[in-house]
Amino acid sequence: LFGNLTPTFWPWPETLSAFREVGIDHFVIGSDNGSWNFPDPVDTYKVTLGLLLQYGIPESDISQLVRVNAARLIWGDPLLS
């Protein structure tokens, strides 16, 4: 049903442009997969991260997206505490 939302069909040019224009500090990579009619969320996450690497996003930026920014979103910015 939502096949066009899988990582291989994602609008990557727009996403990569937003990373450059807005800055990687303002994005988090996540998934709403996990429903019975979606692919496995872990597999989808792996594909997404692999595609980011293929598109030239450095590992340090990917770490920022999936670790640092996500932690900041959940726990707040320790620099502001």
Coordinates of C-alpha atoms in Angstrom, one line a residue:
L1 CA 0.0 0.0 0.0
F2 CA 2.7 2.5 1.0
G3 CA 5.5 1.1 -1.2
N4 CA 6.5 4.5 -2.4
L5 CA 7.6 5.5 1.1
T6 CA 10.2 2.8 1.3
P7 CA 13.9 4.0 1.3
T8 CA 14.5 3.1 -2.3
F9 CA 11.6 5.2 -3.4
W10 CA 12.2 8.1 -1.0
P11 CA 12.7 11.6 -2.6
W12 CA 16.5 11.6 -2.0
P13 CA 17.4 14.7 -4.0
E14 CA 15.0 16.8 -1.9
T15 CA 16.2 15.2 1.3
L16 CA 19.9 15.7 0.5
S17 CA 19.2 19.3 -0.5
A18 CA 17.5 19.9 2.8
F19 CA 20.4 18.4 4.7
R20 CA 22.7 20.9 2.9
E21 CA 20.4 24.0 3.2
V22 CA 19.1 23.5 6.8
G23 CA 22.0 21.6 8.3
I24 CA 22.3 18.1 9.5
D25 CA 21.8 19.3 13.1
H26 CA 18.1 19.8 12.5
F27 CA 17.2 16.2 11.3
V28 CA 16.6 12.9 12.9
I29 CA 16.3 9.5 11.1
G30 CA 13.5 7.4 12.3
S31 CA 10.9 5.0 11.1
D32 CA 7.2 4.4 11.5
N33 CA 7.5 0.9 10.1
G34 CA 6.6 -2.0 12.2
S35 CA 3.0 -2.5 11.1
W36 CA 2.2 -5.9 9.6
N37 CA 1.9 -4.4 6.1
F38 CA 5.3 -2.7 6.2
P39 CA 8.8 -4.1 5.8
D40 CA 10.7 -5.0 8.9
P41 CA 11.8 -1.7 10.6
V42 CA 15.4 -2.9 11.2
D43 CA 15.8 -3.9 7.6
T44 CA 14.4 -0.6 6.4
Y45 CA 16.7 1.3 8.7
K46 CA 19.7 -0.6 7.4
V47 CA 18.7 0.2 3.8
T48 CA 18.2 3.8 4.6
L49 CA 21.6 4.2 6.3
G50 CA 23.2 2.3 3.4
L51 CA 21.6 4.7 0.9
L52 CA 22.8 7.7 2.9
L53 CA 26.4 6.3 2.7
Q54 CA 25.9 5.7 -1.1
Y55 CA 24.8 9.3 -1.5
G56 CA 27.9 10.5 0.1
I57 CA 26.7 11.4 3.6
P58 CA 29.7 10.9 5.9
E59 CA 29.5 8.4 8.7
S60 CA 29.9 11.3 11.2
D61 CA 26.8 13.0 9.8
I62 CA 24.8 9.7 10.0
S63 CA 25.9 9.3 13.6
Q64 CA 24.6 12.8 14.2
L65 CA 21.3 11.9 12.6
V66 CA 20.7 8.7 14.4
R67 CA 22.4 9.2 17.8
V68 CA 23.1 12.8 18.8
N69 CA 20.1 14.5 17.3
A70 CA 17.7 11.7 18.4
A71 CA 19.1 11.9 21.9
R72 CA 18.7 15.6 21.9
L73 CA 15.1 15.3 20.7
I74 CA 14.3 12.8 23.5
W75 CA 16.4 14.1 26.4
G76 CA 16.9 17.8 25.5
D77 CA 20.1 19.7 24.8
P78 CA 22.6 19.2 27.6
L79 CA 24.1 22.5 26.7
L80 CA 20.8 24.3 27.5
S81 CA 20.4 22.6 30.9

